Short mmCIF file of N, CA and C in Angstrom, two decimals:
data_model
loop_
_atom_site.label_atom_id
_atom_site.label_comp_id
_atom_site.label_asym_id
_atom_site.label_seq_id
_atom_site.Cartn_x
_atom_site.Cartn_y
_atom_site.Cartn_z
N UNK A 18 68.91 -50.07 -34.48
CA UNK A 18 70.04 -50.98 -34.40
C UNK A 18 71.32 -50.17 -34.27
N UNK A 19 72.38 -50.63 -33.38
CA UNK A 19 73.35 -49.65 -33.09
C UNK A 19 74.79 -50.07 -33.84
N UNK A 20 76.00 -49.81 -34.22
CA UNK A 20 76.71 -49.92 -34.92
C UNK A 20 77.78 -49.62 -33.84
N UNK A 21 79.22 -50.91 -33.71
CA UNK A 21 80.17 -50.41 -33.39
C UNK A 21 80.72 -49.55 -34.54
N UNK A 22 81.54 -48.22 -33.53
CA UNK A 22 82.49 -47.26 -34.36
C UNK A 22 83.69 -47.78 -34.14
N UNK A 23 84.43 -47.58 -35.28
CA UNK A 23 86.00 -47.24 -34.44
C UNK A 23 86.76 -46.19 -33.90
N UNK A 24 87.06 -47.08 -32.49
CA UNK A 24 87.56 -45.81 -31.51
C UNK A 24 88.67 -46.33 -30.89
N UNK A 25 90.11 -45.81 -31.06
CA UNK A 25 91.47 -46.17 -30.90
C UNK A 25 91.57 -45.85 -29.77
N UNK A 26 91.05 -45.27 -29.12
CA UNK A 26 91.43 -44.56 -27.88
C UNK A 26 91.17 -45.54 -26.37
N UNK A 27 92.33 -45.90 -25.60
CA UNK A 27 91.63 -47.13 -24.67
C UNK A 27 90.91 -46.48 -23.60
N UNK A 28 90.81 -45.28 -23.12
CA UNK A 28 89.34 -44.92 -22.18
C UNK A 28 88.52 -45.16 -22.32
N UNK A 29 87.60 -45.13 -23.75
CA UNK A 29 86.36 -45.37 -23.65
C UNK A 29 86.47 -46.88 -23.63
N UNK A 30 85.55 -47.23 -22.86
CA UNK A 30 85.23 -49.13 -22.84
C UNK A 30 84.49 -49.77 -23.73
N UNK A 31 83.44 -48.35 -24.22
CA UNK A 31 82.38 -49.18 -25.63
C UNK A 31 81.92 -47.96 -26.00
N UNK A 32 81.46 -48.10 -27.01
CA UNK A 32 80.96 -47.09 -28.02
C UNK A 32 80.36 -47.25 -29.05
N UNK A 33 78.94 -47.15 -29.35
CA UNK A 33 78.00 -47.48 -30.29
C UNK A 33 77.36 -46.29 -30.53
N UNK A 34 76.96 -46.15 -31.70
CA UNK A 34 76.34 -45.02 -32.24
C UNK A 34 75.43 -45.43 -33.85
N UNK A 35 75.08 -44.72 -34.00
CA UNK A 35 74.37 -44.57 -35.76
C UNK A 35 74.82 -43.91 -36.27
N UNK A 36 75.03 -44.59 -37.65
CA UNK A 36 75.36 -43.37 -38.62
C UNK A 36 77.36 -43.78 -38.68
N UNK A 37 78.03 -42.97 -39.16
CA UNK A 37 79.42 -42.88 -39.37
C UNK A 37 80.02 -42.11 -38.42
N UNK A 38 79.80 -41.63 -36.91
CA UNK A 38 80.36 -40.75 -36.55
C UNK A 38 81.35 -41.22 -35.30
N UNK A 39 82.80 -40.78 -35.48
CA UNK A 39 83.80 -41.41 -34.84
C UNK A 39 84.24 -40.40 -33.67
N UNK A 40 83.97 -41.09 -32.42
CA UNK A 40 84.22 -40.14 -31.42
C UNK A 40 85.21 -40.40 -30.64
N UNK A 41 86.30 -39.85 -30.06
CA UNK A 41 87.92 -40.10 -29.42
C UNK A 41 87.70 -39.39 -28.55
N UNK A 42 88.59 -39.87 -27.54
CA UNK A 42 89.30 -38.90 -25.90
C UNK A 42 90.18 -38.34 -26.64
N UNK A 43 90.50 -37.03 -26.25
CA UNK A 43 92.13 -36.79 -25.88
C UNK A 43 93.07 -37.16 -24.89
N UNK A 44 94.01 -37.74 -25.30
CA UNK A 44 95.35 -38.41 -24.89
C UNK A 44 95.37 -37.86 -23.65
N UNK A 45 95.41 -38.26 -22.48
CA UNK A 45 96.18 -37.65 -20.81
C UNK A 45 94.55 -36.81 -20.35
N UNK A 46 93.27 -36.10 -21.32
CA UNK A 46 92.81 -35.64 -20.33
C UNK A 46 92.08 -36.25 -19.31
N UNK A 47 91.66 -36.96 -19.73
CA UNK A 47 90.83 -38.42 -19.03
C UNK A 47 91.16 -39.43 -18.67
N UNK A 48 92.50 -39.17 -18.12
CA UNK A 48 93.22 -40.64 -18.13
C UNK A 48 92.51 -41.55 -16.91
N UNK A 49 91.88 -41.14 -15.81
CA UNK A 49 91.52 -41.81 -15.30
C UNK A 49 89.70 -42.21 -15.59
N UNK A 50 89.37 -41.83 -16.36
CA UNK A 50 87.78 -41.51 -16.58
C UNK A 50 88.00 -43.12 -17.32
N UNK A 51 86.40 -43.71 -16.91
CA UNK A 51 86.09 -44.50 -17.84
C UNK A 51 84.81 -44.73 -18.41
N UNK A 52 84.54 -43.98 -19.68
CA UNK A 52 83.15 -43.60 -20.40
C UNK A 52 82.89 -44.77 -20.83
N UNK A 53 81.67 -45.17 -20.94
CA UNK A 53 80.57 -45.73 -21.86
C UNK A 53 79.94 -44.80 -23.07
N UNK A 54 80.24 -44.63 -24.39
CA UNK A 54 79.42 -43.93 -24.69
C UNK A 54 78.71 -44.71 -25.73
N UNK A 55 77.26 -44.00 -25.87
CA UNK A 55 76.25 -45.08 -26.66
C UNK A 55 75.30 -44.10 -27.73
N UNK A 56 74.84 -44.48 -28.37
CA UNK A 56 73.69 -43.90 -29.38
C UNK A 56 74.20 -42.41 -29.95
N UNK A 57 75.43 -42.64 -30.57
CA UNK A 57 76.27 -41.14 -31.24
C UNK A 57 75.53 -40.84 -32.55
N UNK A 58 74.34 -39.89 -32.41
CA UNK A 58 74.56 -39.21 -33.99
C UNK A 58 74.37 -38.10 -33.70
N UNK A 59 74.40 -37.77 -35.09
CA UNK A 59 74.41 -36.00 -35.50
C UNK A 59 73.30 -35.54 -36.21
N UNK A 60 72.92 -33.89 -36.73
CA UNK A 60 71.93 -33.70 -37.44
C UNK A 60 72.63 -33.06 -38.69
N UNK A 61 71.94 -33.50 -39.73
CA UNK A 61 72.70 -32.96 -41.32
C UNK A 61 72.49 -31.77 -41.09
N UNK A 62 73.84 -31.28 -42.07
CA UNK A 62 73.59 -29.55 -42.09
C UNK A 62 72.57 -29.14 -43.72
N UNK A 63 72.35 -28.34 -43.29
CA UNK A 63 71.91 -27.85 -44.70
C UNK A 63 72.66 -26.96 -46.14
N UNK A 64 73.88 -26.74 -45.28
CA UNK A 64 74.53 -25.61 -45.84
C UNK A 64 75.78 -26.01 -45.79
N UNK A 65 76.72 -26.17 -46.98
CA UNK A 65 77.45 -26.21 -46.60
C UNK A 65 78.88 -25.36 -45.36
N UNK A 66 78.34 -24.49 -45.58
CA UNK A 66 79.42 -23.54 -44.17
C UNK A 66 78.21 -23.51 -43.40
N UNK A 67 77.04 -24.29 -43.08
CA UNK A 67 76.38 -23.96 -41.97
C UNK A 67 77.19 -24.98 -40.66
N UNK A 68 76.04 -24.63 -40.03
CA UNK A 68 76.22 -25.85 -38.63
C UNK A 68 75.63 -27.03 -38.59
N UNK A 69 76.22 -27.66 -37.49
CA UNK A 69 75.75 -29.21 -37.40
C UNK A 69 75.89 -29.16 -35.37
N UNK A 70 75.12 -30.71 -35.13
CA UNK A 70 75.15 -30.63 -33.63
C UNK A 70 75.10 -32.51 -33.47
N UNK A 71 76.12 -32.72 -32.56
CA UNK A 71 76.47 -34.19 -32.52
C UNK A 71 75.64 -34.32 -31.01
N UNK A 72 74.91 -35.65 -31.00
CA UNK A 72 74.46 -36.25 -29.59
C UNK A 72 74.61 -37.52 -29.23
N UNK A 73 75.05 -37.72 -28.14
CA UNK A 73 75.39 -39.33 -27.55
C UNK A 73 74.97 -38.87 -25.72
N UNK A 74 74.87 -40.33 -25.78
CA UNK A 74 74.36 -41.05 -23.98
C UNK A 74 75.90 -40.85 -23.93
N UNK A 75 76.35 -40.25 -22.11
CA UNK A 75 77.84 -40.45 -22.04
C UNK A 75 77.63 -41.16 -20.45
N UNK A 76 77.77 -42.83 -19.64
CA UNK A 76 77.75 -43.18 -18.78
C UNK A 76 79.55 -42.99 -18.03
N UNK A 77 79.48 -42.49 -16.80
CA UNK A 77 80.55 -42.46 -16.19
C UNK A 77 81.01 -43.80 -15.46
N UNK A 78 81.76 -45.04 -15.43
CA UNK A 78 81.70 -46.39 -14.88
C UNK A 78 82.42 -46.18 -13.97
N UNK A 79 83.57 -45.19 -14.04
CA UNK A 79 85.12 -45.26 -13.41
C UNK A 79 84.69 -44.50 -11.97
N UNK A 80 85.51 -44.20 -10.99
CA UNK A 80 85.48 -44.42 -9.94
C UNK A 80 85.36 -42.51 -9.73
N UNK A 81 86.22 -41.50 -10.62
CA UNK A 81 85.78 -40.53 -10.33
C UNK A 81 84.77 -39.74 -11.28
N UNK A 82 85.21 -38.62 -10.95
CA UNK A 82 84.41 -38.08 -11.79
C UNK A 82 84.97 -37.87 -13.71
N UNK A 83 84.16 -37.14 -14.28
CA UNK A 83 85.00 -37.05 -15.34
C UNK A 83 84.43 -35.24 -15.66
N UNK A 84 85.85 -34.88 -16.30
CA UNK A 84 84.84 -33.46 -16.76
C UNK A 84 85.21 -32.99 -18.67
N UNK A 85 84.20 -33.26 -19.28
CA UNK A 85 84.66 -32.46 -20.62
C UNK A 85 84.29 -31.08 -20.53
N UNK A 86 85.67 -30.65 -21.31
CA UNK A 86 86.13 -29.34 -21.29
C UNK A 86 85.82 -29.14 -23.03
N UNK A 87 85.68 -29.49 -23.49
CA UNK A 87 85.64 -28.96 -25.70
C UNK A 87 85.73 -30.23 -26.26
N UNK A 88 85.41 -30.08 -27.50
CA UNK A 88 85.61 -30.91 -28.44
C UNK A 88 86.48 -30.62 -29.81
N UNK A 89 86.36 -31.31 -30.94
CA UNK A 89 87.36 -30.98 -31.80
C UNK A 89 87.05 -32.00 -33.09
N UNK A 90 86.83 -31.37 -33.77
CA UNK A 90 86.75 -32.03 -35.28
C UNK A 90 87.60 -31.19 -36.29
N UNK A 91 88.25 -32.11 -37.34
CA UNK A 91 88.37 -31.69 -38.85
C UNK A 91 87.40 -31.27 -39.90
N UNK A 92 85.93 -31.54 -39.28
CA UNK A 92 84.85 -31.20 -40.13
C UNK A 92 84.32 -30.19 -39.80
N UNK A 93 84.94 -29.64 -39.10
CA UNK A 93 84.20 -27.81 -38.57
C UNK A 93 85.18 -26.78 -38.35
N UNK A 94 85.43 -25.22 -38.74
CA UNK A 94 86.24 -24.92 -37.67
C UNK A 94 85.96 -24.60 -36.73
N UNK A 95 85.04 -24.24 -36.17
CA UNK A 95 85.09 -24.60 -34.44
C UNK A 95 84.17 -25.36 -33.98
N UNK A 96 84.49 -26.27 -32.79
CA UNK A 96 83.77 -26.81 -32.37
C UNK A 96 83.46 -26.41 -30.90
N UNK A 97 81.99 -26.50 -30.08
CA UNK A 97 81.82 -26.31 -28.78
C UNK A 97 80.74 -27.38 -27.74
N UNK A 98 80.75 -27.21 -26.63
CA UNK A 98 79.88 -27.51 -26.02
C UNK A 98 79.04 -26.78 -25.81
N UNK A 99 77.52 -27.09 -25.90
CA UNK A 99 76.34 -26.18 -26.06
C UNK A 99 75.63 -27.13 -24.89
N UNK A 100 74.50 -25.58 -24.35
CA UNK A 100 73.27 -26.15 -23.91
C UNK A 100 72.29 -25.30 -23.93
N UNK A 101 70.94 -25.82 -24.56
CA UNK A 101 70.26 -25.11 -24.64
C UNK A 101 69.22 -25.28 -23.34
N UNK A 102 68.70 -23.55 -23.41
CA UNK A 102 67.53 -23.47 -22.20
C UNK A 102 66.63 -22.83 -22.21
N UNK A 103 65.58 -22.48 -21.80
CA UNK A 103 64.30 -22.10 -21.96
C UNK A 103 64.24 -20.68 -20.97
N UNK A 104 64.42 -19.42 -21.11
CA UNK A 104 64.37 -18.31 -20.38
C UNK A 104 62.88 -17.85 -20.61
N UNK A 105 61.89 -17.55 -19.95
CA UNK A 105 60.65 -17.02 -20.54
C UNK A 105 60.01 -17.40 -21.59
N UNK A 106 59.87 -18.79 -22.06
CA UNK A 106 59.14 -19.33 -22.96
C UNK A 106 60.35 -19.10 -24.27
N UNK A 107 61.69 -18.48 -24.21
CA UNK A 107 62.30 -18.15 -25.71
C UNK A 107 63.66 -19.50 -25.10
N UNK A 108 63.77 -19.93 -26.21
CA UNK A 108 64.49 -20.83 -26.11
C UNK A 108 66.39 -20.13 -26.63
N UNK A 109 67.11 -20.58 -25.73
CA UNK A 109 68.26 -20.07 -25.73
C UNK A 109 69.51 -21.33 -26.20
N UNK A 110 70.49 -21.37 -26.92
CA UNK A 110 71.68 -21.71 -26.71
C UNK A 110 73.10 -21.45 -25.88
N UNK A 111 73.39 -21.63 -25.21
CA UNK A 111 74.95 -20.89 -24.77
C UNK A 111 76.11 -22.44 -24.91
N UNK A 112 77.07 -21.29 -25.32
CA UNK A 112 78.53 -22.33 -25.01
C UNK A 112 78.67 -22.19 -23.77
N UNK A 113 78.99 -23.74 -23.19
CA UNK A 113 79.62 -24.17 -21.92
C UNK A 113 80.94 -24.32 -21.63
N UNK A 114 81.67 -24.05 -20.45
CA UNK A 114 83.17 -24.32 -20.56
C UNK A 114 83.39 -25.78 -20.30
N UNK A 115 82.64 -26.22 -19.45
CA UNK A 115 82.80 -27.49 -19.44
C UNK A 115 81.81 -28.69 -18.67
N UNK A 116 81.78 -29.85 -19.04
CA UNK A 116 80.05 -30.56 -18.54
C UNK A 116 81.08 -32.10 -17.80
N UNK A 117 79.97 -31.90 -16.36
CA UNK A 117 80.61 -33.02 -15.83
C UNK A 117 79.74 -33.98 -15.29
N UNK A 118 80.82 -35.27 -15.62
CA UNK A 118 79.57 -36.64 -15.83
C UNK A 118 80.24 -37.39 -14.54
N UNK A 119 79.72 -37.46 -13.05
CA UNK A 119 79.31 -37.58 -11.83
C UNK A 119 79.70 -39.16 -12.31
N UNK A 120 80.28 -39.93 -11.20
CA UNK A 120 81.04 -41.05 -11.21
C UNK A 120 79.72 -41.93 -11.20
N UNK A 121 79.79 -42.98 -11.85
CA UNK A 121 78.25 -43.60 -11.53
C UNK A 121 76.99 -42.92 -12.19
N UNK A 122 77.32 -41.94 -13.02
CA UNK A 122 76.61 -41.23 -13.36
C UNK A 122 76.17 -41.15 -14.88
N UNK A 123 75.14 -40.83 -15.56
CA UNK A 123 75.26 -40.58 -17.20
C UNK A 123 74.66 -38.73 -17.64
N UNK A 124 74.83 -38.84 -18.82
CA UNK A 124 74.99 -37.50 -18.94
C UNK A 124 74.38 -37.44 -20.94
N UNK A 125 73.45 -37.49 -21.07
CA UNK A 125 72.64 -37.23 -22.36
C UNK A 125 72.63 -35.88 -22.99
N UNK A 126 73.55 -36.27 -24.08
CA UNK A 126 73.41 -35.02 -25.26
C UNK A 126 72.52 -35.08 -26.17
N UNK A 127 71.30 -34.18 -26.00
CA UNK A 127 70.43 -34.77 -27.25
C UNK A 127 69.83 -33.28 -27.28
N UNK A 128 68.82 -33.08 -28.30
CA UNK A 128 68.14 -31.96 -28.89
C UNK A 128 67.47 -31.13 -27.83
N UNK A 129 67.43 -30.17 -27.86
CA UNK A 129 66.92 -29.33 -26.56
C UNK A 129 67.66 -29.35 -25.26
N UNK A 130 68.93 -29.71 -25.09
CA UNK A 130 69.73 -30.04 -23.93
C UNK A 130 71.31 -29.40 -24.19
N UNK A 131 72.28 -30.55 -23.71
CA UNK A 131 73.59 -30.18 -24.36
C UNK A 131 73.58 -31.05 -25.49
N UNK A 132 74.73 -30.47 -26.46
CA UNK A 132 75.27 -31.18 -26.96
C UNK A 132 76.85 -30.44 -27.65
N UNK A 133 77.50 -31.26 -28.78
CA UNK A 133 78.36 -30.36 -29.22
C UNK A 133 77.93 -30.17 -30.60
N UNK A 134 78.71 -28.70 -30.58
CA UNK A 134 78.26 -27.80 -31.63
C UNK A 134 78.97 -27.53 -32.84
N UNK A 135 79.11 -28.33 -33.76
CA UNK A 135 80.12 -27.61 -34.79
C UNK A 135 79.32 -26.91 -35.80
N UNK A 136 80.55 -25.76 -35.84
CA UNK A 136 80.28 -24.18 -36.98
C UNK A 136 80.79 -24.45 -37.69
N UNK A 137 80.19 -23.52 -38.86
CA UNK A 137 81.17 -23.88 -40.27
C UNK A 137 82.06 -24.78 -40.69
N UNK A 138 80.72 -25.69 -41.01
CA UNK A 138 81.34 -27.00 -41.43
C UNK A 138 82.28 -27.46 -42.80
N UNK A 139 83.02 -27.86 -42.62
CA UNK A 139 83.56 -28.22 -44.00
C UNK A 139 83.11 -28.60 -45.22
N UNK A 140 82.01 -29.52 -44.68
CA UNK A 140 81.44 -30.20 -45.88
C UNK A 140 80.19 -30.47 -45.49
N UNK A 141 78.89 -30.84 -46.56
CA UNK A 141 77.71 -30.96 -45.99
C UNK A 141 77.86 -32.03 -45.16
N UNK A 142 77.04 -31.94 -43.79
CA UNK A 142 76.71 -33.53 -42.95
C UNK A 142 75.11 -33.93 -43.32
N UNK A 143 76.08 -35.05 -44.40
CA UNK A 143 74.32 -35.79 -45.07
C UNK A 143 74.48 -37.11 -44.44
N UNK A 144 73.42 -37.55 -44.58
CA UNK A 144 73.18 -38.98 -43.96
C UNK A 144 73.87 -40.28 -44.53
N UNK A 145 75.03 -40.83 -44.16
CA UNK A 145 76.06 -41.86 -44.24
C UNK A 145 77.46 -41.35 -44.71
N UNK A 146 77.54 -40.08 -44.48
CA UNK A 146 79.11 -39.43 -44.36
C UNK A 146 79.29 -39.73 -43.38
N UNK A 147 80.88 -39.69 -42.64
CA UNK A 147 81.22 -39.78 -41.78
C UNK A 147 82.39 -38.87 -41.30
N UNK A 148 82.27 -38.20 -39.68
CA UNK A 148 82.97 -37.17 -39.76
C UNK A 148 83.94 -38.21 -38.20
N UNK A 149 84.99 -37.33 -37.70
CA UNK A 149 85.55 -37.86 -36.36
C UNK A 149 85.32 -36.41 -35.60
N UNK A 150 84.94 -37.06 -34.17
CA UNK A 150 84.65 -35.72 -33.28
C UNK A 150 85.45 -36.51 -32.42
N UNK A 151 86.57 -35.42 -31.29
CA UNK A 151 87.54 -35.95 -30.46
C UNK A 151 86.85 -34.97 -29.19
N UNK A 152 86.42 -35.58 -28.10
CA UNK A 152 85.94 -35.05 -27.07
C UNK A 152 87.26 -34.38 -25.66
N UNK A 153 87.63 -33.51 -25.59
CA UNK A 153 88.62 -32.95 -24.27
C UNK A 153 88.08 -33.16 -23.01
#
């Protein structure tokens, strides 16, 4: 079952996710983009200064393209775009500079793929906290 979030931001058109996790545009970068985004969660950390990794469906409706460049939370200090890949059977992570979601197009952050990455988290991410992640 999916849960509206609240999201102040008027680009995105809808936004459903599980769990508490509040996801925003930044102001002017997307001004013409118009996201759908759907099914937002995250995975608990174990630690508190460990890591955590947020995933959502991102559909592109609007007419061009759209491109995220970073993300940004208060619950980490840094946050990135990740994707993981498979080199010779060893499975790899790298930060991306930036992931682009093709007009008409969708673009799935989920486990073994992209997603974003927050380090050293502030506080544990347990199941019904709620953090805000602001997408660039």
């Amino acid at each position: 079952m999916s849960t509206n979030l609240d999201i102040k931001v008027k680009h995105l058109t809808r936004v459903e996710g599980h769990g508490n996790i509040v996801v925003n545009m930044k102001e002017g970068v997307l001004e013409k983009a118009q996201l759908e985004i759907v099914e937002v969660w995250g995975r608990p950390s174990p630690m508190t200064k460990g890591n955590g990794a947020i995933y959502m469906q991102i559909t592109n409706i609007g007419n061009e393209d759209a491109i995220l460049t970073g993300a940004s939370s208060d619950a980490a200090m840094m946050v990135e775009l990740h994707q993981t890949t498979m080199n010779d059977g060893v499975m790899k992570m790298e930060h991306i500079m930036s992931l682009t979601i093709p007009s008409g197009d969708s673009v799935e952050l989920k486990p073994g793929g992209y997603h974003v990455m927050l380090m050293k988290v502030s506080a544990k991410l347990v199941e019904g906290s709620s953090i805000s992640v602001t997408l660039h």
